PDB file of C-alpha atoms in Angstrom:
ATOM      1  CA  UNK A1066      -2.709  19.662  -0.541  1.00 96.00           C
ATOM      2  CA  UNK A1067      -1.940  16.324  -2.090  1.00 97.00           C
ATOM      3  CA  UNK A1068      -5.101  14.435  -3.084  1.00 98.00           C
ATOM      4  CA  UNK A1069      -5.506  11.558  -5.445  1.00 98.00           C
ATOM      5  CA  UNK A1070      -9.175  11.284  -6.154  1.00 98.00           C
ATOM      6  CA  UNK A1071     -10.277   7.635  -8.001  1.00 98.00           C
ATOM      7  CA  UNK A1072     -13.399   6.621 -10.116  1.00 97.00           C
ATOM      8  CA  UNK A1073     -16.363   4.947  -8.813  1.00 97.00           C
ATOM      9  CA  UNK A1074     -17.231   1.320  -8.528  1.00 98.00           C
ATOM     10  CA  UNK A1075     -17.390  -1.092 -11.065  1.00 98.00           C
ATOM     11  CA  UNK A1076     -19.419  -4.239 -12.069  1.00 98.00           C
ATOM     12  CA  UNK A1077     -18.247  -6.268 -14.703  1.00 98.00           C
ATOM     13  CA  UNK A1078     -19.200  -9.858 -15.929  1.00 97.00           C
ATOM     14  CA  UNK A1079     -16.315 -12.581 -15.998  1.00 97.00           C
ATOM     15  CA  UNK A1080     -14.142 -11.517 -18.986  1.00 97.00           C
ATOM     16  CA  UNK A1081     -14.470  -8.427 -19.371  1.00 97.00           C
ATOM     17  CA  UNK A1082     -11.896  -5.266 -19.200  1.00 98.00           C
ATOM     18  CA  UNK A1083     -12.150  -2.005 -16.269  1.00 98.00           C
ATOM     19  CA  UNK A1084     -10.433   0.653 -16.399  1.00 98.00           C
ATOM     20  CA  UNK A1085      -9.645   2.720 -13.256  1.00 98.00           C
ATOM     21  CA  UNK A1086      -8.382   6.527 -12.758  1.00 98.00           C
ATOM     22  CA  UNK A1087      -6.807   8.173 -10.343  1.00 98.00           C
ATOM     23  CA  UNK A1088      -6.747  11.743 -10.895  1.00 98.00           C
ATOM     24  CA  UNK A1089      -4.193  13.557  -8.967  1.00 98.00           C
ATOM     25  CA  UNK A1090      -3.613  17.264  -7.124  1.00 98.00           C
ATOM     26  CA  UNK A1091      -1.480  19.305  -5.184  1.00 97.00           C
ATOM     27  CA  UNK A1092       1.919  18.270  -6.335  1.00 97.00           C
ATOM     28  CA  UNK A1093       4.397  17.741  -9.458  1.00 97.00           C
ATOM     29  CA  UNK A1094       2.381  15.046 -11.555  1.00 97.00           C
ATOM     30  CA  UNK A1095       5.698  14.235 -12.915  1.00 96.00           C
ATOM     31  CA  UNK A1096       8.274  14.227  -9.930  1.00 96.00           C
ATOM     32  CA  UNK A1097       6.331  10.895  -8.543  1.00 97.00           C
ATOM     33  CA  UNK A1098       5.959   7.644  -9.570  1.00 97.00           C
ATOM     34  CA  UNK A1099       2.061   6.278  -8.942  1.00 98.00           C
ATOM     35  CA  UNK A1100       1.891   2.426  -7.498  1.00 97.00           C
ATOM     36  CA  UNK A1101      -1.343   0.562  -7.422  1.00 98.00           C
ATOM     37  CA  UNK A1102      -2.754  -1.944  -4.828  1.00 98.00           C
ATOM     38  CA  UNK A1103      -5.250  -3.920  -4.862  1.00 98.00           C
ATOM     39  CA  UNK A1104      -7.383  -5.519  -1.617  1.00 98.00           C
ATOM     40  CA  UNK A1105      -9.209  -8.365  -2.332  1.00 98.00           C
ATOM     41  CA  UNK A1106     -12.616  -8.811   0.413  1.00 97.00           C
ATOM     42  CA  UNK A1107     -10.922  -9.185   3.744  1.00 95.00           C
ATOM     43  CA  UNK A1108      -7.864  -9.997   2.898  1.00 97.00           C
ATOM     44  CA  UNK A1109      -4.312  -8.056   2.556  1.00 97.00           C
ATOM     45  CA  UNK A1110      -2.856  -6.070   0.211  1.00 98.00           C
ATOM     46  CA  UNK A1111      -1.091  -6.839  -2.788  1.00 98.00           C
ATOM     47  CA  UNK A1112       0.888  -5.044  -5.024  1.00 97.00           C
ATOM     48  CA  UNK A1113       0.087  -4.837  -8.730  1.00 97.00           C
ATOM     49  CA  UNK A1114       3.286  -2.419  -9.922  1.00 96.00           C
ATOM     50  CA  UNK A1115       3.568   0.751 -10.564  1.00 96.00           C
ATOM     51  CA  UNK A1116       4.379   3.669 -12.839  1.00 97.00           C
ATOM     52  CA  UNK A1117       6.620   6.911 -13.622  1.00 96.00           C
ATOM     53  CA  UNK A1118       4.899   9.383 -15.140  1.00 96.00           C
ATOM     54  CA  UNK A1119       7.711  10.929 -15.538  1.00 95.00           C
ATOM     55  CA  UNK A1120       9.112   8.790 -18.635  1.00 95.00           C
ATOM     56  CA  UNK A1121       5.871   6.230 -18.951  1.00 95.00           C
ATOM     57  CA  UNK A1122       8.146   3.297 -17.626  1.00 95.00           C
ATOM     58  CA  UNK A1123       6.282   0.696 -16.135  1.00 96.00           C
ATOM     59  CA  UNK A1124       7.211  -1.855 -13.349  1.00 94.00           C
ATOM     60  CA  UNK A1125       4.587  -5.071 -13.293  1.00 95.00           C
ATOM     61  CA  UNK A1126       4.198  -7.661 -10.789  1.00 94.00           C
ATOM     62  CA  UNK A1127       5.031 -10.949 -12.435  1.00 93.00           C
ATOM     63  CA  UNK A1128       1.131 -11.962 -11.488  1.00 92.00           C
ATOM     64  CA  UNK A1129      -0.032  -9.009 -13.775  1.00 93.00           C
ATOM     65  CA  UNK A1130       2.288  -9.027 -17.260  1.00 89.00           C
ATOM     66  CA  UNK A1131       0.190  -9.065 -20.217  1.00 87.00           C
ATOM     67  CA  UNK A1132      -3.133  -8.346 -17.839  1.00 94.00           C
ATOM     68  CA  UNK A1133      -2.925  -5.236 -16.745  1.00 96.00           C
ATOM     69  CA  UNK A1134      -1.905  -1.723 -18.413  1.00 97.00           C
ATOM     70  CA  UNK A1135      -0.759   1.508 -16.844  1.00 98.00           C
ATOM     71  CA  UNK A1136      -0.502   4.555 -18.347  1.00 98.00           C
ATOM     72  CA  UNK A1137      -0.335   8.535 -17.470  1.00 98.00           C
ATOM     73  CA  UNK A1138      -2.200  11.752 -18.967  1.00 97.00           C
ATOM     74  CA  UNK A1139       0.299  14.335 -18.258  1.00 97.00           C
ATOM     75  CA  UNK A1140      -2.241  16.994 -19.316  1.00 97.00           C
ATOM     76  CA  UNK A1141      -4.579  15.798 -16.995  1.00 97.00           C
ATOM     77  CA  UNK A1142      -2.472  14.680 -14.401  1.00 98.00           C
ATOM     78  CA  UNK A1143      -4.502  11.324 -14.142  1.00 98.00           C
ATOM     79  CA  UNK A1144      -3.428   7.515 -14.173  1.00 98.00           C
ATOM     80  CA  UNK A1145      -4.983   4.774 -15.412  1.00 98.00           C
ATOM     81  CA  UNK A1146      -5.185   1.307 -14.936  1.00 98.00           C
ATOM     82  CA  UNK A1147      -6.819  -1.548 -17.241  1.00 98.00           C
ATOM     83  CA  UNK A1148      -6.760  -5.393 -16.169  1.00 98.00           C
ATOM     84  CA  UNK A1149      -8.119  -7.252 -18.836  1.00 97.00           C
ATOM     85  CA  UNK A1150     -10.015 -10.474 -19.033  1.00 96.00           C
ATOM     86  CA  UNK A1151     -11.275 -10.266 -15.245  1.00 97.00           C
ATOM     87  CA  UNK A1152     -12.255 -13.877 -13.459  1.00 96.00           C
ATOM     88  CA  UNK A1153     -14.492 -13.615  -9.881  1.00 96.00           C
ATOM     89  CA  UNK A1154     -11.405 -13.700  -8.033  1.00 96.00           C
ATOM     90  CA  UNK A1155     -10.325  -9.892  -9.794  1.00 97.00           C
ATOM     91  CA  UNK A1156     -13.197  -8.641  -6.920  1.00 98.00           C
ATOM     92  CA  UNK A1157     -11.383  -6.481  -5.207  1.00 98.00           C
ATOM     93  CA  UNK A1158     -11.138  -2.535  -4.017  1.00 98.00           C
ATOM     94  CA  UNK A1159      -7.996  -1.073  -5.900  1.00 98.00           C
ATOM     95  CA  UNK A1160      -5.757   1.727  -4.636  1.00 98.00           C
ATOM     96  CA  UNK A1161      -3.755   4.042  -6.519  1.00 98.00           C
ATOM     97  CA  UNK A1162      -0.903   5.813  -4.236  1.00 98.00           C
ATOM     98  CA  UNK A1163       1.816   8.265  -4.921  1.00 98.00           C
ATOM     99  CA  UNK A1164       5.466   6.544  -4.699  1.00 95.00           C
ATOM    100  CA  UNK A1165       8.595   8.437  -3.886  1.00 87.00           C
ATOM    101  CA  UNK A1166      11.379   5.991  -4.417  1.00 80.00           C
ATOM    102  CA  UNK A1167      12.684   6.120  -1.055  1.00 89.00           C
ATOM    103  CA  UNK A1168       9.367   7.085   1.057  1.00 92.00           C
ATOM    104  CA  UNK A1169       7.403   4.592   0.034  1.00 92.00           C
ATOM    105  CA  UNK A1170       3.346   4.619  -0.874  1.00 97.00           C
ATOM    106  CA  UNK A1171       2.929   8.121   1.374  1.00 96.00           C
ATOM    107  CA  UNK A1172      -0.750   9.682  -0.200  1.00 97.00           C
ATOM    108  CA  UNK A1173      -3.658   7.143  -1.416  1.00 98.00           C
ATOM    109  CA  UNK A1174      -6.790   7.126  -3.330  1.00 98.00           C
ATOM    110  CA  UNK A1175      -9.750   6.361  -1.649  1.00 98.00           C
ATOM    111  CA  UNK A1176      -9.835   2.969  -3.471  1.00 98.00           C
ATOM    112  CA  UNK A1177     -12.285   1.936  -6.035  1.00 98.00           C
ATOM    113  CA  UNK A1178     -14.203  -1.474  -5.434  1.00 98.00           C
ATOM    114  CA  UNK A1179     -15.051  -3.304  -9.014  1.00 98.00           C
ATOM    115  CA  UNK A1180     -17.099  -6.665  -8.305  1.00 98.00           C
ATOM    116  CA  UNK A1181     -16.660  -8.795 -11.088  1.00 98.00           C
ATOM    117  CA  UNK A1182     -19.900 -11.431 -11.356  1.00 96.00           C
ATOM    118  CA  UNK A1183     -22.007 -13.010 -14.047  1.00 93.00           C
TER     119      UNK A1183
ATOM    120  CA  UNK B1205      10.405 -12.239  -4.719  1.00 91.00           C
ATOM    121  CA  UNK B1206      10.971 -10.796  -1.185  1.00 94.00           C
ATOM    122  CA  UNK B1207       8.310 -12.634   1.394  1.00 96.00           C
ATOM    123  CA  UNK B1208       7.552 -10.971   4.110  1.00 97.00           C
ATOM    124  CA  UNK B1209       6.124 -12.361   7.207  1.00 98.00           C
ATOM    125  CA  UNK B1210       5.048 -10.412   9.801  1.00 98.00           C
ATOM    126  CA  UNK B1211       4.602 -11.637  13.597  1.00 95.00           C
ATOM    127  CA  UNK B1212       1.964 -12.189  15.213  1.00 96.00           C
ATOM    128  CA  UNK B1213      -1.383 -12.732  13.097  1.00 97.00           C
ATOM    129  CA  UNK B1214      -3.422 -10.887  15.760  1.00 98.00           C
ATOM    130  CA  UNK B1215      -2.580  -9.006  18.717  1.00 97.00           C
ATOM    131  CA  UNK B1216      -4.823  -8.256  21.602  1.00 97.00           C
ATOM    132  CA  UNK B1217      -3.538  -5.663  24.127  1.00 97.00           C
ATOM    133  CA  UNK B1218      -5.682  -2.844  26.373  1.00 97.00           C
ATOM    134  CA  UNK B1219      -5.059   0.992  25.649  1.00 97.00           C
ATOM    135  CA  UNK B1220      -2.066   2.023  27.229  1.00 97.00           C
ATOM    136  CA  UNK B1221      -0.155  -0.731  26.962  1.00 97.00           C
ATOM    137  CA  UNK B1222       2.914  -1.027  24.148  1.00 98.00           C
ATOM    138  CA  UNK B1223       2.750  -2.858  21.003  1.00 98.00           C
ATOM    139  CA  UNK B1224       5.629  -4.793  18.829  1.00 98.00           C
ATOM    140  CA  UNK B1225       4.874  -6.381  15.687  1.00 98.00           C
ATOM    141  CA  UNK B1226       7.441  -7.435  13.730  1.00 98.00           C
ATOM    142  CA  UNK B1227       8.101  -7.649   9.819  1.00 98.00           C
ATOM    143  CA  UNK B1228      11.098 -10.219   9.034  1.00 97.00           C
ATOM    144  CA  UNK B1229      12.115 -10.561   5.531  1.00 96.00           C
ATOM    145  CA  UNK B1230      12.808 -13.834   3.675  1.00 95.00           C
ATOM    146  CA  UNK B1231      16.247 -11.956   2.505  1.00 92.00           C
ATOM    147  CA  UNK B1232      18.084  -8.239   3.230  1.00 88.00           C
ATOM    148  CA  UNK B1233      15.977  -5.529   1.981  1.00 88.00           C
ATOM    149  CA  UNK B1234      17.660  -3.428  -0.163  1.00 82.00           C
ATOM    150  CA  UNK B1235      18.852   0.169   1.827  1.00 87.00           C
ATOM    151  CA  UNK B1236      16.054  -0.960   4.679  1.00 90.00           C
ATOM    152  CA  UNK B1237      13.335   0.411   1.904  1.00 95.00           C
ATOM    153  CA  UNK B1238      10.724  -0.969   4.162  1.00 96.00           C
ATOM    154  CA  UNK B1239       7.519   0.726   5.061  1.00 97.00           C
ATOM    155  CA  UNK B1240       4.441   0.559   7.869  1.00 98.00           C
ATOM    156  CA  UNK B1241       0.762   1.475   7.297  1.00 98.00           C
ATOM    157  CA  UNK B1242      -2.365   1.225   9.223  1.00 98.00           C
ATOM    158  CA  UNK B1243      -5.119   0.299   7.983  1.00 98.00           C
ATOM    159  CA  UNK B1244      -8.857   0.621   9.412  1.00 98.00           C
ATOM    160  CA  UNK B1245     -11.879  -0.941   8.130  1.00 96.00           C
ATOM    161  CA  UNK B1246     -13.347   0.972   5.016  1.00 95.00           C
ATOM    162  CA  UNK B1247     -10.536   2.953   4.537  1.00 98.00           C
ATOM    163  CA  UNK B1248      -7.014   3.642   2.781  1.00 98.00           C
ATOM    164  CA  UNK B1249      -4.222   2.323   4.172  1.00 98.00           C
ATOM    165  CA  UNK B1250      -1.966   4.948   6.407  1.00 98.00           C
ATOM    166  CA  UNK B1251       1.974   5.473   5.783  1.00 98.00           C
ATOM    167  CA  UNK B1252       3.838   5.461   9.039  1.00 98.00           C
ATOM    168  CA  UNK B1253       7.134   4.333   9.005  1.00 98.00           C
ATOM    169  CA  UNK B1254       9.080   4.618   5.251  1.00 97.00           C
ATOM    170  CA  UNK B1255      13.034   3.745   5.856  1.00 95.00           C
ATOM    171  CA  UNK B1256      12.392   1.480   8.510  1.00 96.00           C
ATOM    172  CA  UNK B1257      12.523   3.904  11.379  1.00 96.00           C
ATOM    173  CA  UNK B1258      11.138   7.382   9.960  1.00 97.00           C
ATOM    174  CA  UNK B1259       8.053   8.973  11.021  1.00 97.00           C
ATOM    175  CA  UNK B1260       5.538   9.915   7.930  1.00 96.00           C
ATOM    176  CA  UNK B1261       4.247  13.781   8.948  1.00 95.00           C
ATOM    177  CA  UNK B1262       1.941  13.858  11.022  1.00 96.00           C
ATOM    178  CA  UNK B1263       2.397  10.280  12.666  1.00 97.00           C
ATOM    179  CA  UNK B1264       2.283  10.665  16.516  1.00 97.00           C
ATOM    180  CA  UNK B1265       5.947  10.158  18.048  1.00 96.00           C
ATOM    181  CA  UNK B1266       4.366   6.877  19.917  1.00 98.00           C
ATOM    182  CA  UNK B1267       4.948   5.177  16.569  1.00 98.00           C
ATOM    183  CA  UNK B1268       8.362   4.009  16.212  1.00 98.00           C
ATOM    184  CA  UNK B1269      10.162   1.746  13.698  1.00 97.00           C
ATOM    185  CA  UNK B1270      13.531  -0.261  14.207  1.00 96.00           C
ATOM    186  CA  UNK B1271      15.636  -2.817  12.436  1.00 93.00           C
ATOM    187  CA  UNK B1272      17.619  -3.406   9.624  1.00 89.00           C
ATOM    188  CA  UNK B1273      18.503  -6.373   6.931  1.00 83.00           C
ATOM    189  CA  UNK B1274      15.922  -9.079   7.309  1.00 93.00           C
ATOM    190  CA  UNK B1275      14.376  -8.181  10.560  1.00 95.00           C
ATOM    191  CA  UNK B1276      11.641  -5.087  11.193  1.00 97.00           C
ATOM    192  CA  UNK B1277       9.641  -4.013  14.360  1.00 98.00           C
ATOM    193  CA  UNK B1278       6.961  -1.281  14.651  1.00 98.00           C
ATOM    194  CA  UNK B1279       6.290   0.069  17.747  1.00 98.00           C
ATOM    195  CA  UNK B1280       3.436   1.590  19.463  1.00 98.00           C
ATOM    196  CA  UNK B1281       4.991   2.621  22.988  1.00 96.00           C
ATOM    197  CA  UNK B1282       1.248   3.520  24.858  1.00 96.00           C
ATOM    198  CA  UNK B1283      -1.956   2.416  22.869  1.00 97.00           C
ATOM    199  CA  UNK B1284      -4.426   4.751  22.444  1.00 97.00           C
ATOM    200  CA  UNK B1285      -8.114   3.777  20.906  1.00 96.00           C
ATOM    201  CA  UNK B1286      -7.584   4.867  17.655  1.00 97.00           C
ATOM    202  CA  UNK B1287      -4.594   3.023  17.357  1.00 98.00           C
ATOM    203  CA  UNK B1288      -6.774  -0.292  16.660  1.00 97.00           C
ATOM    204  CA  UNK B1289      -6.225  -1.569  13.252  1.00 98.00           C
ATOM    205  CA  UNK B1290      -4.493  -3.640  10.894  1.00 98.00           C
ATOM    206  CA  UNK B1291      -1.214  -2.976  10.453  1.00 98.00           C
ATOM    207  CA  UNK B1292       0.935  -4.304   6.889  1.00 98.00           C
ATOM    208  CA  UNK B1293       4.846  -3.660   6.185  1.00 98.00           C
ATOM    209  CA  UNK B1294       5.800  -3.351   2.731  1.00 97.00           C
ATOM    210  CA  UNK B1295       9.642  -3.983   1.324  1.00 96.00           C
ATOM    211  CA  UNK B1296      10.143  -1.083  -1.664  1.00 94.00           C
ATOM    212  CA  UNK B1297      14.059  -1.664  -2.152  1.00 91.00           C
ATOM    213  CA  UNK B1298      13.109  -5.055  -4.781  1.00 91.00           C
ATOM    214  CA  UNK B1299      10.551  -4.927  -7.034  1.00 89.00           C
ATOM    215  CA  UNK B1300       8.459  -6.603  -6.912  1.00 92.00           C
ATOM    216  CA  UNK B1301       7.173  -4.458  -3.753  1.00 94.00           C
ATOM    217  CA  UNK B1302       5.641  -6.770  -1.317  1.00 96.00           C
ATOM    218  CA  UNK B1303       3.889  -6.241   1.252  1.00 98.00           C
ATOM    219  CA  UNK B1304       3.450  -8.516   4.534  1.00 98.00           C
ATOM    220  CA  UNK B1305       0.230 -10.564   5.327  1.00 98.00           C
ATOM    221  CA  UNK B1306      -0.491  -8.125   8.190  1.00 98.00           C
ATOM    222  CA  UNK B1307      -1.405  -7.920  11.822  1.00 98.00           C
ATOM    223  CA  UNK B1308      -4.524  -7.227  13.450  1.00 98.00           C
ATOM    224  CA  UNK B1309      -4.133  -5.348  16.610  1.00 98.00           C
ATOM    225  CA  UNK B1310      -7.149  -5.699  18.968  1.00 97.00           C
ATOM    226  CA  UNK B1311      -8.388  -4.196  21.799  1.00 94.00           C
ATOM    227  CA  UNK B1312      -8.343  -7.013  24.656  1.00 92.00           C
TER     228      UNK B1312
END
């Protein structure tokens, strides 16, 4: 079965980097592109971009050029995701989900939470 | 970007009853690409709808989607408990792929 399993919770102090996996099962790693989400503390969801592991190509929200990284192990069948320089308002729990282009986000992570305080 | 707004904020209805929320666009989304989840507290958000009006497996055939070009509706024809959530649409034909503020559906 399809599972995308993510790594534990985070604290970071105020400029500091996180990385977050998503390791994923039960399908063709590379048939799917991987999107990531992020929920800030009772609020909506917004969409960070997302990536093909496929090629590598990445897709950013305009919000998230030159702060956040995504990148694919295709040995490992994992995903990563890096935001640099994190401010308070990066507190959030952050999805990784699989994308087929014309289904839409249809398997998630369970969502990692990384608090960032001083 | 595409904005989407979706109608009402919160909705309070009794199990049983039918829902409609609606998703409208702030221009045509590209080949209806637009998508439903649920969402309940502590937990991963649910696809529903992806294509504006097909079923993810597994979704109960009470969940329906309709509408094209700017203007979306989910609906839930006879509540049931579990059906209680938030619900968000998301636009995937533009990048980048927004998603709608969401509506809370509450139990009245």
């Amino acid at each position: 079965q399809v599972q995308l399993v993510q790594s534990g919770a985070e604290v970071k102090r105020p400029g500091a980097s996180v990385t977050v996996s998503c390791k994923t099962s039960g399908y063709t790693f590379t048939s799917y592109g991987i999107g990531w989400v992020r929920q800030a503390p009772g609020q909506g969801l917004e969409w960070m971009g997302w990536i093909s592991p496929y090629n590598g190509n990445t897709n950013y929200a305009q919000k998230y050029y030159g702060g956040a990284t995504m990148t694919a192990d295709t040995s490992t069948s994992t995903v990563y995701l890096e935001v640099r320089g994190l401010k308070s308002d990066d507190t959030a729990v952050y999805y990784c989900a699989r994308m087929a282009y014309s289904t839409g986000l249809d398997f998630w992570g369970q969502g990692t939470l990384v608090t960032v305080s001083s | 970007e595409v904005l989407l707004m979706q109608s009402p904020g919160t909705l309070s209805l009794s199990p049983g009853e039918r829902a409609t929320l609606s998703c409208r666009a702030s221009q045509s989304v590209t080949t209806n690409y637009l998508a439903w989840y649920q969402q309940k507290p502590g937990l991963a958000p649910r696809l529903l709808i992806y294509g504006a009006s097909n079923r993810a497996t597994g979704i109960p055939d009470r969940f329906s989607g309709s509408g094209s070009g700017p203007d979306f509706t989910l609906t839930i024809s006879r509540l049931e408990p579990e059906d209680f959530a938030v619900y968000y649409c998301q636009q995937y034909g533009n990048s980048p792929y927004t998603f709608g503020q969401g509506t809370k559906l509450e139990i009245k």
